[in-house]
CSV table of C-alpha atoms and ligand atoms in Angstrom, one decimal:
chain,number,residue,atom,x,y,z
A,239,MET,CA,19.0,-14.9,-1.3
A,240,GLY,CA,16.2,-14.4,-3.8
A,241,GLU,CA,12.5,-14.2,-3.4
A,242,THR,CA,10.4,-16.2,-1.0
A,243,ARG,CA,7.2,-16.9,-2.8
A,244,LEU,CA,4.1,-17.7,-0.8
A,245,LEU,CA,1.6,-15.5,-2.6
A,246,LEU,CA,3.3,-15.5,-6.0
A,247,LYS,CA,4.2,-19.2,-5.7
A,248,HIS,CA,2.2,-20.2,-8.8
A,249,ALA,CA,2.1,-16.8,-10.5
A,250,ASN,CA,3.9,-18.1,-13.6
A,251,VAL,CA,1.8,-21.2,-14.1
A,252,PRO,CA,0.0,-21.0,-17.5
A,253,GLY,CA,-3.7,-20.3,-17.0
A,254,ILE,CA,-3.5,-19.7,-13.2
A,255,ARG,CA,-5.8,-16.8,-13.6
A,256,HIS,CA,-8.6,-19.4,-14.2
A,257,TYR,CA,-10.2,-21.8,-11.8
A,258,ASP,CA,-9.1,-25.1,-13.2
A,259,ALA,CA,-5.4,-24.4,-13.2
A,260,TYR,CA,-5.7,-22.6,-9.8
A,261,ARG,CA,-7.5,-25.6,-8.3
A,262,GLU,CA,-4.9,-28.0,-9.7
A,263,HIS,CA,-2.2,-26.0,-7.8
A,264,ASP,CA,-3.7,-26.4,-4.3
A,265,GLY,CA,-6.4,-23.8,-4.9
A,266,TYR,CA,-9.2,-23.4,-2.3
A,267,LYS,CA,-7.4,-26.0,0.0
A,268,SER,CA,-7.3,-23.4,2.7
A,269,VAL,CA,-11.1,-23.0,2.6
A,270,GLU,CA,-11.4,-26.8,3.0
A,271,LYS,CA,-9.1,-26.6,6.0
A,272,ALA,CA,-10.8,-23.6,7.4
A,273,PHE,CA,-14.2,-25.3,7.4
A,274,THR,CA,-12.7,-28.0,9.8
A,275,MET,CA,-11.8,-25.2,12.2
A,276,THR,CA,-13.9,-22.8,14.3
A,277,PRO,CA,-13.8,-19.0,13.5
A,278,GLU,CA,-12.0,-18.5,16.8
A,279,GLU,CA,-9.3,-21.0,15.8
A,280,ILE,CA,-8.7,-19.1,12.5
A,281,LEU,CA,-8.5,-15.8,14.3
A,282,GLU,CA,-5.9,-17.3,16.6
A,283,GLU,CA,-3.8,-18.5,13.6
A,284,VAL,CA,-3.9,-15.0,12.1
A,285,LYS,CA,-2.9,-13.5,15.5
A,286,VAL,CA,-0.1,-15.9,16.0
A,287,SER,CA,1.2,-15.3,12.4
A,288,GLY,CA,2.0,-11.7,13.3
A,289,LEU,CA,0.6,-10.5,10.0
A,290,ARG,CA,0.6,-6.8,9.7
A,291,GLY,CA,-1.7,-4.8,7.4
A,292,ARG,CA,0.0,-4.7,4.0
A,293,GLY,CA,-1.8,-1.5,2.7
A,294,GLY,CA,0.7,0.8,4.4
A,295,ALA,CA,-0.2,1.3,8.1
A,296,GLY,CA,1.2,-2.1,9.2
A,297,PHE,CA,-1.6,-2.5,11.9
A,298,PRO,CA,-1.7,-6.1,13.2
A,299,THR,CA,-4.4,-7.9,11.2
A,300,GLY,CA,-5.4,-10.4,14.0
A,301,MET,CA,-5.9,-7.5,16.4
A,302,LYS,CA,-8.0,-5.6,13.9
A,303,TRP,CA,-10.2,-8.7,13.5
A,304,SER,CA,-10.5,-9.2,17.2
A,305,PHE,CA,-11.9,-5.6,17.5
A,306,LEU,CA,-14.8,-6.5,15.2
A,307,ALA,CA,-18.0,-5.8,17.2
A,308,LYS,CA,-20.6,-8.6,17.1
A,309,PRO,CA,-23.9,-7.3,18.2
A,310,GLU,CA,-26.8,-9.8,18.0
A,311,GLY,CA,-28.7,-9.8,14.7
A,312,VAL,CA,-26.5,-7.1,13.0
A,313,PRO,CA,-24.7,-8.2,9.7
A,314,ARG,CA,-21.0,-7.8,9.6
A,315,HIS,CA,-18.9,-7.2,6.5
A,316,LEU,CA,-15.4,-7.8,5.1
A,317,VAL,CA,-14.4,-5.1,2.7
A,318,VAL,CA,-11.2,-5.6,0.7
A,319,ASN,CA,-9.4,-2.3,-0.1
A,320,ALA,CA,-8.2,-2.7,-3.7
A,321,ASP,CA,-8.2,1.1,-4.3
A,322,GLU,CA,-4.4,0.9,-4.8
A,323,SER,CA,-3.6,4.5,-5.7
A,324,GLU,CA,-0.4,5.3,-3.9
A,325,PRO,CA,2.1,6.6,-6.5
A,326,GLY,CA,4.8,3.9,-6.9
A,327,THR,CA,2.5,1.1,-5.7
A,328,PHE,CA,1.2,-1.6,-8.0
A,329,LYS,CA,1.6,-4.9,-6.1
A,330,ASP,CA,-2.2,-5.4,-5.5
A,331,ARG,CA,-2.9,-5.0,-9.2
A,332,TYR,CA,-0.3,-7.7,-10.0
A,333,LEU,CA,-1.9,-10.1,-7.5
A,334,MET,CA,-5.5,-9.5,-8.6
A,335,GLU,CA,-4.6,-9.5,-12.3
A,336,PHE,CA,-2.6,-12.7,-12.4
A,337,ILE,CA,-3.9,-14.7,-9.4
A,338,PRO,CA,-7.5,-13.4,-8.7
A,339,HIS,CA,-8.6,-16.7,-7.1
A,340,LEU,CA,-6.0,-16.3,-4.4
A,341,LEU,CA,-7.8,-13.1,-3.2
A,342,LEU,CA,-11.2,-14.8,-3.4
A,343,GLU,CA,-9.8,-17.8,-1.4
A,344,GLY,CA,-8.4,-15.5,1.3
A,345,MET,CA,-11.7,-13.6,1.3
A,346,ILE,CA,-13.8,-16.8,1.8
A,347,VAL,CA,-11.6,-17.9,4.8
A,348,SER,CA,-11.6,-14.4,6.3
A,349,SER,CA,-15.3,-14.0,5.8
A,350,TYR,CA,-16.0,-17.3,7.5
A,351,CYS,CA,-13.8,-16.2,10.4
A,352,LEU,CA,-15.4,-12.8,10.7
A,353,GLY,CA,-19.0,-13.9,10.0
A,354,SER,CA,-19.4,-11.9,6.8
A,355,ASN,CA,-22.0,-13.3,4.5
A,356,ALA,CA,-21.6,-10.4,2.0
A,357,SER,CA,-18.1,-9.3,1.3
A,358,TYR,CA,-16.8,-6.6,-1.0
A,359,ILE,CA,-13.8,-5.8,-3.1
A,360,TYR,CA,-13.6,-2.0,-3.6
A,361,ILE,CA,-11.3,-1.5,-6.6
A,362,ARG,CA,-10.0,1.7,-8.0
A,363,GLY,CA,-11.8,2.9,-11.1
A,364,GLU,CA,-8.7,2.9,-13.3
A,365,TYR,CA,-8.2,-0.9,-12.7
A,366,ALA,CA,-11.2,-1.5,-15.0
A,367,TRP,CA,-9.8,-4.6,-16.7
A,368,VAL,CA,-8.8,-6.0,-13.3
A,369,ALA,CA,-12.3,-5.6,-12.1
A,370,GLU,CA,-13.5,-7.7,-15.0
A,371,ILE,CA,-10.9,-10.4,-14.2
A,372,LEU,CA,-12.2,-10.5,-10.6
A,373,GLU,CA,-15.8,-10.7,-11.8
A,374,GLU,CA,-14.9,-13.6,-14.1
A,375,ALA,CA,-13.1,-15.4,-11.2
A,376,ILE,CA,-16.1,-14.9,-9.0
A,377,THR,CA,-18.3,-16.5,-11.6
A,378,GLU,CA,-15.9,-19.4,-11.9
A,379,ALA,CA,-15.7,-19.8,-8.1
A,380,LYS,CA,-19.4,-19.7,-7.8
A,381,ALA,CA,-19.9,-22.3,-10.5
A,382,ALA,CA,-17.4,-24.6,-8.6
A,383,GLY,CA,-19.4,-24.1,-5.4
A,384,TRP,CA,-17.0,-21.9,-3.4
A,385,LEU,CA,-19.5,-19.0,-3.1
A,386,GLY,CA,-23.2,-18.9,-2.5
A,387,LYS,CA,-25.3,-20.7,0.0
A,388,ASP,CA,-24.0,-23.5,2.3
A,389,ILE,CA,-20.6,-23.5,0.7
A,390,LYS,CA,-19.4,-27.2,0.4
A,391,GLY,CA,-21.9,-28.2,3.0
A,392,SER,CA,-20.3,-26.0,5.7
A,393,GLY,CA,-23.5,-24.2,6.5
A,394,PHE,CA,-21.7,-20.9,5.7
A,395,ASP,CA,-23.1,-18.6,3.1
A,396,CYS,CA,-20.9,-16.0,1.3
A,397,GLU,CA,-21.2,-13.7,-1.7
A,398,ILE,CA,-18.5,-11.5,-3.0
A,399,TYR,CA,-19.2,-8.3,-4.8
A,400,VAL,CA,-16.9,-6.1,-6.8
A,401,GLN,CA,-17.5,-2.3,-6.5
A,402,ARG,CA,-15.5,0.0,-8.8
A,403,GLY,CA,-14.4,3.4,-7.5
A,404,GLY,CA,-14.5,6.6,-9.6
A,405,GLY,CA,-10.7,7.2,-9.6
A,406,ALA,CA,-10.2,9.2,-6.4
A,407,TYR,CA,-7.1,8.5,-4.4
A,408,ILE,CA,-8.9,9.5,-1.2
A,409,CYS,CA,-11.3,6.6,-1.6
A,410,GLY,CA,-8.3,4.4,-0.5
A,411,GLU,CA,-8.7,5.9,3.0
A,412,GLU,CA,-10.9,3.3,4.6
A,413,THR,CA,-13.7,5.5,5.8
A,414,ALA,CA,-13.8,7.4,2.5
A,415,LEU,CA,-13.9,4.0,0.8
A,416,LEU,CA,-16.9,3.1,2.9
A,417,GLU,CA,-18.7,6.3,2.1
A,418,SER,CA,-18.1,5.6,-1.6
A,419,LEU,CA,-19.2,2.0,-1.3
A,420,GLU,CA,-22.5,3.3,0.2
A,421,GLY,CA,-22.9,5.4,-2.9
A,422,LYS,CA,-21.9,8.8,-1.4
A,423,ARG,CA,-19.1,11.2,-2.0
A,424,GLY,CA,-15.8,9.7,-0.7
A,425,ASN,CA,-15.2,12.0,2.2
A,426,PRO,CA,-13.3,10.5,5.1
A,427,ARG,CA,-15.1,10.1,8.4
A,428,ILE,CA,-13.8,11.1,11.8
A,429,LYS,CA,-12.4,8.1,13.7
A,430,PRO,CA,-13.3,6.8,16.2
A,431,PRO,CA,-15.7,5.1,15.7
A,432,PHE,CA,-13.5,2.7,13.7
A,433,PRO,CA,-15.0,0.6,11.0
A,434,ALA,CA,-14.7,-2.4,13.2
A,435,VAL,CA,-17.5,-0.9,15.3
A,436,LYS,CA,-19.4,1.2,12.7
A,437,GLY,CA,-18.4,0.6,9.1
A,438,ALA,CA,-20.3,-0.1,5.9
A,439,TRP,CA,-24.0,1.0,6.4
A,440,GLY,CA,-23.2,1.5,10.1
A,441,ARG,CA,-22.4,-2.2,10.5
A,442,PRO,CA,-19.3,-3.7,12.0
A,443,THR,CA,-16.8,-3.9,9.1
A,444,VAL,CA,-13.2,-5.1,8.7
A,445,VAL,CA,-11.4,-3.2,5.9
A,446,ASN,CA,-8.2,-5.0,4.8
A,447,ASN,CA,-5.8,-4.6,2.0
A,448,VAL,CA,-5.7,-7.1,-0.9
A,449,GLU,CA,-2.3,-8.5,0.0
A,450,SER,CA,-3.3,-8.9,3.7
A,451,ILE,CA,-6.3,-11.0,2.8
A,452,ALA,CA,-4.3,-13.1,0.3
A,453,ALA,CA,-1.8,-13.8,3.0
A,454,VAL,CA,-4.5,-15.6,5.0
A,455,VAL,CA,-4.3,-18.5,2.6
A,456,PRO,CA,-0.7,-19.5,3.4
A,457,ILE,CA,-1.2,-18.7,7.1
A,458,ILE,CA,-4.0,-21.3,7.3
A,459,MET,CA,-2.2,-23.8,5.1
A,460,MET,CA,1.1,-23.6,6.9
A,461,THR,CA,-0.2,-22.5,10.4
A,462,GLY,CA,0.4,-19.1,11.9
A,463,ALA,CA,3.4,-20.3,13.9
A,464,GLU,CA,5.2,-21.4,10.8
A,465,TYR,CA,4.3,-18.2,8.9
A,466,ALA,CA,5.7,-16.2,11.8
A,467,LYS,CA,9.1,-18.0,11.5
A,468,ILE,CA,9.6,-16.2,8.1
A,469,GLY,CA,10.9,-12.7,8.3
A,470,VAL,CA,12.6,-11.0,11.2
A,471,GLY,CA,11.2,-9.6,14.5
A,472,ARG,CA,7.7,-8.1,14.1
A,473,SER,CA,8.1,-8.2,10.4
A,474,THR,CA,6.8,-11.7,9.8
A,475,GLY,CA,5.9,-13.5,6.6
A,476,THR,CA,6.5,-12.1,3.2
A,477,LYS,CA,5.9,-8.7,1.7
A,478,LEU,CA,5.2,-7.7,-1.9
A,479,ILE,CA,7.3,-4.9,-3.1
A,480,SER,CA,6.6,-3.0,-6.3
A,481,ALA,CA,9.9,-1.6,-7.5
A,482,CYS,CA,10.2,1.2,-10.0
A,483,GLY,CA,12.2,4.3,-10.9
A,484,ASN,CA,15.9,4.2,-12.0
A,485,ILE,CA,16.4,0.4,-11.8
A,486,ASN,CA,17.2,-2.2,-14.3
A,487,LYS,CA,14.4,-4.6,-13.4
A,488,PRO,CA,11.2,-2.9,-12.3
A,489,GLY,CA,8.5,-5.2,-11.2
A,490,VAL,CA,6.8,-6.9,-8.2
A,491,TYR,CA,9.0,-9.0,-5.9
A,492,GLU,CA,8.0,-11.1,-2.9
A,493,ILE,CA,10.6,-10.8,-0.1
A,494,ASP,CA,10.9,-12.3,3.3
A,495,MET,CA,12.0,-9.0,4.8
A,496,THR,CA,15.5,-10.2,5.7
A,497,GLN,CA,17.2,-8.6,2.7
A,498,THR,CA,19.3,-5.4,3.0
A,499,VAL,CA,18.1,-2.4,1.0
A,500,GLU,CA,21.5,-2.5,-0.8
A,501,GLU,CA,21.0,-6.1,-1.8
A,502,PHE,CA,17.4,-5.3,-3.0
A,503,ILE,CA,18.6,-2.5,-5.2
A,504,TYR,CA,21.7,-4.1,-6.7
A,505,SER,CA,21.1,-7.8,-6.7
A,506,ASP,CA,20.1,-9.4,-10.0
A,507,GLU,CA,17.5,-11.3,-8.1
A,508,PHE,CA,15.7,-8.1,-7.4
A,509,CYS,CA,16.1,-4.6,-9.0
A,510,GLY,CA,19.3,-5.5,-10.8
A,511,GLY,CA,21.1,-2.2,-10.1
A,512,ILE,CA,20.8,1.3,-11.6
A,513,PRO,CA,20.9,1.8,-15.4
A,514,ASN,CA,24.0,3.1,-17.1
A,515,GLY,CA,26.1,2.7,-14.0
A,516,LYS,CA,24.6,5.8,-12.4
A,517,LYS,CA,24.9,6.4,-8.7
A,518,LEU,CA,22.1,6.0,-6.2
A,519,LYS,CA,20.8,9.4,-5.1
A,520,ALA,CA,17.7,8.6,-3.0
A,521,CYS,CA,14.8,6.3,-2.5
A,522,ILE,CA,11.2,6.6,-1.5
A,523,PRO,CA,10.8,3.0,-0.2
A,524,GLY,CA,7.1,2.7,0.8
A,525,GLY,CA,5.0,4.7,-1.7
A,526,SER,CA,4.9,8.4,-2.2
A,527,SER,CA,3.6,9.2,1.2
A,528,VAL,CA,6.6,8.0,3.1
A,529,PRO,CA,9.8,10.2,3.6
A,530,ILE,CA,12.5,10.1,0.9
A,531,LEU,CA,15.9,9.1,2.2
A,532,PRO,CA,19.3,10.0,0.6
A,533,ALA,CA,21.5,7.1,-0.3
A,534,ASN,CA,23.7,7.2,2.8
A,535,LEU,CA,20.8,7.1,5.3
A,536,LEU,CA,18.9,4.6,3.1
A,537,LEU,CA,21.6,2.0,3.1
A,538,THR,CA,22.6,2.3,6.8
A,539,THR,CA,20.5,2.7,9.9
A,540,ALA,CA,20.9,5.3,12.6
A,541,THR,CA,22.9,2.7,14.6
A,542,GLY,CA,25.3,2.0,11.7
A,543,GLN,CA,23.7,-1.3,10.7
A,544,PRO,CA,22.9,-2.2,7.1
A,545,ARG,CA,19.3,-1.2,6.7
A,546,LEU,CA,16.9,-4.1,6.0
A,547,MET,CA,13.7,-4.2,3.9
A,548,ASN,CA,11.3,-4.5,6.8
A,549,TYR,CA,9.0,-2.4,9.0
A,550,GLU,CA,11.4,-1.8,11.9
A,551,SER,CA,14.7,-1.3,10.0
A,552,LEU,CA,13.2,1.1,7.5
A,553,ALA,CA,11.8,3.2,10.3
A,554,ASP,CA,15.0,3.1,12.4
A,555,GLY,CA,15.9,6.6,13.5
A,556,GLY,CA,12.3,8.0,13.2
A,557,PHE,CA,11.8,10.6,10.6
A,558,ALA,CA,15.2,12.2,11.2
A,559,THR,CA,17.1,9.4,9.6
A,560,GLY,CA,14.5,6.7,8.9
A,561,THR,CA,11.4,6.3,6.7
A,562,MET,CA,8.6,3.7,6.5
A,563,MET,CA,7.8,0.4,4.8
A,564,GLY,CA,4.4,1.8,3.9
A,565,SER,CA,2.7,0.1,1.0
A,566,GLY,CA,5.9,-1.3,-0.4
A,567,GLY,CA,6.1,1.0,-3.4
A,568,PHE,CA,9.8,1.3,-3.8
A,569,ILE,CA,10.9,4.3,-6.0
A,570,VAL,CA,14.6,4.6,-6.8
A,571,LEU,CA,16.2,7.9,-7.9
A,572,ASP,CA,19.6,8.1,-9.6
A,573,GLU,CA,22.1,10.9,-9.4
A,574,ASP,CA,20.5,12.8,-12.3
A,575,GLN,CA,17.1,13.2,-10.5
A,576,ASP,CA,16.0,16.6,-9.1
A,577,VAL,CA,14.4,16.2,-5.7
A,578,VAL,CA,12.7,19.6,-5.9
A,579,TYR,CA,11.0,18.7,-9.1
A,580,HIS,CA,9.8,15.3,-7.9
A,581,THR,CA,8.6,16.9,-4.6
A,582,TYR,CA,6.6,19.4,-6.7
A,583,THR,CA,5.0,16.6,-8.7
A,584,LEU,CA,4.0,14.8,-5.5
A,585,ALA,CA,2.6,18.1,-4.0
A,586,ARG,CA,0.6,18.6,-7.2
A,587,PHE,CA,-0.8,15.1,-6.8
A,588,TYR,CA,-1.9,15.6,-3.1
A,589,ARG,CA,-3.4,19.0,-3.9
A,590,HIS,CA,-5.5,17.4,-6.6
A,591,GLU,CA,-6.6,14.5,-4.4
A,592,SER,CA,-7.4,16.4,-1.2
A,593,CYS,CA,-11.2,16.1,-0.6
A,594,GLY,CA,-11.2,19.6,0.8
A,595,GLN,CA,-13.0,18.9,4.1
A,596,CYS,CA,-10.3,20.3,6.4
A,597,SER,CA,-8.6,23.6,5.9
A,598,PRO,CA,-5.0,22.7,6.7
A,599,CYS,CA,-5.1,20.0,3.9
A,600,ARG,CA,-7.3,21.9,1.5
A,601,GLU,CA,-5.4,25.1,1.7
A,602,GLY,CA,-2.0,23.8,2.7
A,603,THR,CA,-1.6,21.3,-0.2
A,604,GLY,CA,-2.4,24.1,-2.6
A,605,TRP,CA,0.1,26.5,-1.0
A,606,MET,CA,2.8,23.8,-1.0
A,607,GLU,CA,2.2,23.1,-4.7
A,608,LYS,CA,2.5,26.8,-5.6
A,609,ILE,CA,5.6,27.4,-3.6
A,610,LEU,CA,7.3,24.2,-4.9
A,611,LYS,CA,6.4,25.1,-8.5
A,612,ARG,CA,8.0,28.5,-8.2
A,613,ILE,CA,11.1,27.2,-6.6
A,614,ASP,CA,11.4,24.4,-9.2
A,615,GLU,CA,11.0,26.9,-12.0
A,616,GLY,CA,13.6,29.2,-10.7
A,617,ASN,CA,11.2,31.9,-9.3
A,618,GLY,CA,11.6,31.1,-5.7
A,619,LYS,CA,13.2,33.0,-2.8
A,620,MET,CA,15.3,31.6,0.1
A,621,SER,CA,12.5,32.5,2.5
A,622,ASP,CA,10.2,30.1,0.5
A,623,ILE,CA,12.1,27.1,1.9
A,624,ASP,CA,11.3,28.1,5.5
A,625,LEU,CA,7.7,29.0,4.5
A,626,LEU,CA,7.3,25.5,3.0
A,627,TRP,CA,8.7,23.9,6.2
A,628,ASP,CA,6.3,26.0,8.2
A,629,ILE,CA,3.2,25.0,6.1
A,630,GLN,CA,4.0,21.2,6.2
A,631,ARG,CA,4.4,21.4,10.0
A,632,LYS,CA,1.0,23.1,10.3
A,633,ILE,CA,-0.7,20.3,8.2
A,634,GLU,CA,0.8,17.3,9.9
A,635,GLY,CA,-1.4,15.9,12.7
A,636,ASN,CA,-4.1,18.6,12.1
A,637,THR,CA,-6.4,16.9,9.7
A,638,ILE,CA,-9.3,14.4,9.6
A,639,CYS,CA,-7.4,11.7,7.7
A,640,PRO,CA,-3.8,10.7,6.9
A,641,LEU,CA,-3.8,12.4,3.4
A,642,GLY,CA,-2.7,15.6,5.2
A,643,ASP,CA,0.2,13.8,6.7
A,644,ALA,CA,1.0,12.1,3.5
A,645,ALA,CA,1.2,15.4,1.7
A,646,ALA,CA,3.4,16.9,4.5
A,647,TRP,CA,5.9,14.2,5.0
A,648,PRO,CA,7.5,14.1,1.5
A,649,VAL,CA,8.0,17.9,1.7
A,650,ALA,CA,9.5,17.7,5.2
A,651,ALA,CA,11.9,14.9,4.2
A,652,ALA,CA,12.9,16.6,1.0
A,653,ILE,CA,13.8,19.8,2.8
A,654,ARG,CA,15.4,18.0,5.7
A,655,HIS,CA,17.7,15.9,3.5
A,656,PHE,CA,18.1,18.0,0.3
A,657,ARG,CA,17.9,21.6,1.5
A,658,ASP,CA,21.0,22.4,-0.6
A,659,GLU,CA,19.1,21.4,-3.7
A,660,PHE,CA,16.3,23.8,-2.9
A,661,GLU,CA,18.9,26.5,-2.4
A,662,TRP,CA,20.5,25.6,-5.7
A,663,HIS,CA,17.2,26.3,-7.4
A,664,VAL,CA,16.9,29.7,-5.8
A,665,LEU,CA,20.5,30.6,-6.6
A,666,ASN,CA,20.5,29.3,-10.2
A,667,PRO,CA,17.2,30.4,-11.7
A,668,GLU,CA,18.3,30.3,-15.3
A,669,GLU,CA,19.4,26.7,-15.1
A,670,CYS,CA,16.2,25.4,-13.5
A,671,LEU,CA,14.2,25.0,-16.7
A,672,THR,CA,16.9,23.4,-18.8
A,673,ARG,CA,17.2,20.2,-16.8
A,674,ASN,CA,16.5,16.9,-18.3
A,675,TYR,CA,14.9,14.6,-15.6
A,676,GLY,CA,14.2,11.5,-17.6
A,677,LEU,CA,12.9,9.3,-14.7
A,678,ALA,CA,11.8,6.2,-16.6
A,679,HIS,CA,9.0,4.1,-15.1
A,680,TYR,CA,8.1,6.7,-12.5
B,966,NAI,P1,-4.3,3.8,10.6
B,966,NAI,O1,-3.0,3.6,11.3
B,966,NAI,O2,-5.2,4.9,11.1
B,966,NAI,O3,-5.2,2.5,10.8
B,966,NAI,C1,-4.8,1.2,10.5
B,966,NAI,C2,-6.0,0.3,10.6
B,966,NAI,O4,-6.2,-0.2,11.9
B,966,NAI,C3,-7.3,0.8,10.1
B,966,NAI,O5,-8.0,-0.2,9.4
B,966,NAI,C4,-8.0,1.2,11.4
B,966,NAI,O6,-9.4,1.1,11.3
B,966,NAI,C5,-7.5,0.1,12.3
B,966,NAI,N1,-7.5,0.6,13.7
B,966,NAI,C6,-6.5,1.3,14.3
B,966,NAI,N2,-6.8,1.5,15.6
B,966,NAI,C7,-8.0,0.9,15.9
B,966,NAI,C8,-8.8,0.7,17.0
B,966,NAI,N3,-8.4,1.2,18.2
B,966,NAI,N4,-9.9,-0.1,16.9
B,966,NAI,C9,-10.2,-0.6,15.7
B,966,NAI,N5,-9.5,-0.5,14.6
B,966,NAI,C10,-8.4,0.2,14.7
B,966,NAI,O7,-3.9,3.9,9.1
B,966,NAI,P2,-4.8,4.0,7.8
B,966,NAI,O8,-5.5,5.3,7.7
B,966,NAI,O9,-5.7,2.8,7.6
B,966,NAI,O10,-3.7,3.9,6.6
B,966,NAI,C11,-2.7,4.8,6.4
B,966,NAI,C12,-1.6,4.2,5.6
B,966,NAI,O11,-2.1,3.9,4.3
B,966,NAI,C13,-0.5,5.2,5.3
B,966,NAI,O12,0.6,4.8,6.2
B,966,NAI,C14,-0.1,4.9,3.8
B,966,NAI,O13,1.2,4.3,3.7
B,966,NAI,C15,-1.1,3.9,3.4
B,966,NAI,N6,-1.7,4.2,2.0
B,966,NAI,C16,-1.7,3.2,1.1
B,966,NAI,C17,-2.2,3.4,-0.1
B,966,NAI,C18,-2.2,2.3,-1.2
B,966,NAI,O14,-2.4,2.6,-2.3
B,966,NAI,N7,-1.9,1.1,-0.7
B,966,NAI,C19,-2.8,4.7,-0.5
B,966,NAI,C20,-2.7,5.7,0.5
B,966,NAI,C21,-2.2,5.5,1.7
B,967,SF4,FE1,-10.0,15.5,3.1
B,967,SF4,FE2,-7.4,16.2,3.3
B,967,SF4,FE3,-9.0,16.4,5.4
B,967,SF4,FE4,-8.3,14.0,4.5
B,967,SF4,S1,-6.9,15.5,5.4
B,967,SF4,S2,-10.3,14.7,5.1
B,967,SF4,S3,-8.2,14.4,2.3
B,967,SF4,S4,-9.2,17.6,3.4
């Protein structure tokens, strides 16, 4: 079975990036419907839909919205997290670049539900052209009366602002994002208080991923109960997956989360298999922060079932034999890839992106990078492998924000599942630097 397109339904319609074509294809109908409902009724639909945050954490969206504090006379905000920076993840960019009005439509409905009269899209600095596309879409939506004062006679006022980041991965962490939005250095805050209580400018704020907010459109149109019928178990609705690495058809796919991982990799409707008939070695299925799994554990769960492309099945077995859905950045590695080298490149990334506030992350990411570099280059010792293991253990759970965990998990999983490869590097120093990795699209 191929894609189930709710969000990308009209992605291939010529001109869908612009208002006229978007409106002709049911655009802004969910806003019309939402204005016939109360905010409480919309919240109930989102809760019933079972929608889980699509940025990576999978936190129930309806529950997050219900946590929003509503003190008398204090403005509330919706902030869309478009700081998509997780290596391997590019699904939000696709959505914003090709169907920007879908995000705006979802934002208007969500803002109405949450009582946000000023809502923000915080977009990563490198997506400069996408920010321009969004600005243009906002101008079009405003001209058509979907933004501004008393939208379509509803009595609801809403403005949407685009704020560009400066290119720091850490600003995708919601509290760092809020600091940056306020014009400060993007250092994560200690939680609690959660943004739902004390967010942008100290006001109650909901921070949601682009895809989560876009999903509000089909939820309102089809009802939460119908949306919840798609998918399996607590993995309801559809999920965008950005697929890359050693596959024949890299790209963004919208799945209903019932596919097996094997089907997703090998079916022509999705990744189309591995180039040149190479064997599957491993996969990082949810963006670089989630544990890498070798092929045998990737395709089959701890209980011997075919592993499915959804939250529960990917996590089956915990970190011993499972991984995470994460942000849906699906990175495939063929038999020629060197796990030590790729773990080193990820460690280098996390060291570079650490904000430096807490010692285990600031120091630990640097140590991990140095040790991985020397092992990768054939200058490592056997004891370095245990040292690496020890360092990642000391980072995990001991930091202000999840970047520390995100740096530790890939190292832990690589050692857990590919220790022999680390040992090979130590035992074969002269061969380490003559390898040809050639990971296209990575
Ligand atoms: P989290 O689990 O700490 O929080 C999830 C959400 O639920 C947050 O918005 C938080 O404010 C809210 N929340 C949780 N408990 C709450 C409570 N008691 N009251 C009110 N609100 C509450 O995870 P976090 O830090 O938001 O995200 C981490 C994930 O982000 C990682 O798993 C990683 O996969 C993903 N990620 C995605 C990136 C991307 O480019 N899409 C980049 C980096 C990380
Ligand atoms: Fe900064 Fe790393 Fe601490 Fe997060 S874990 S606050 S990125 S030093």
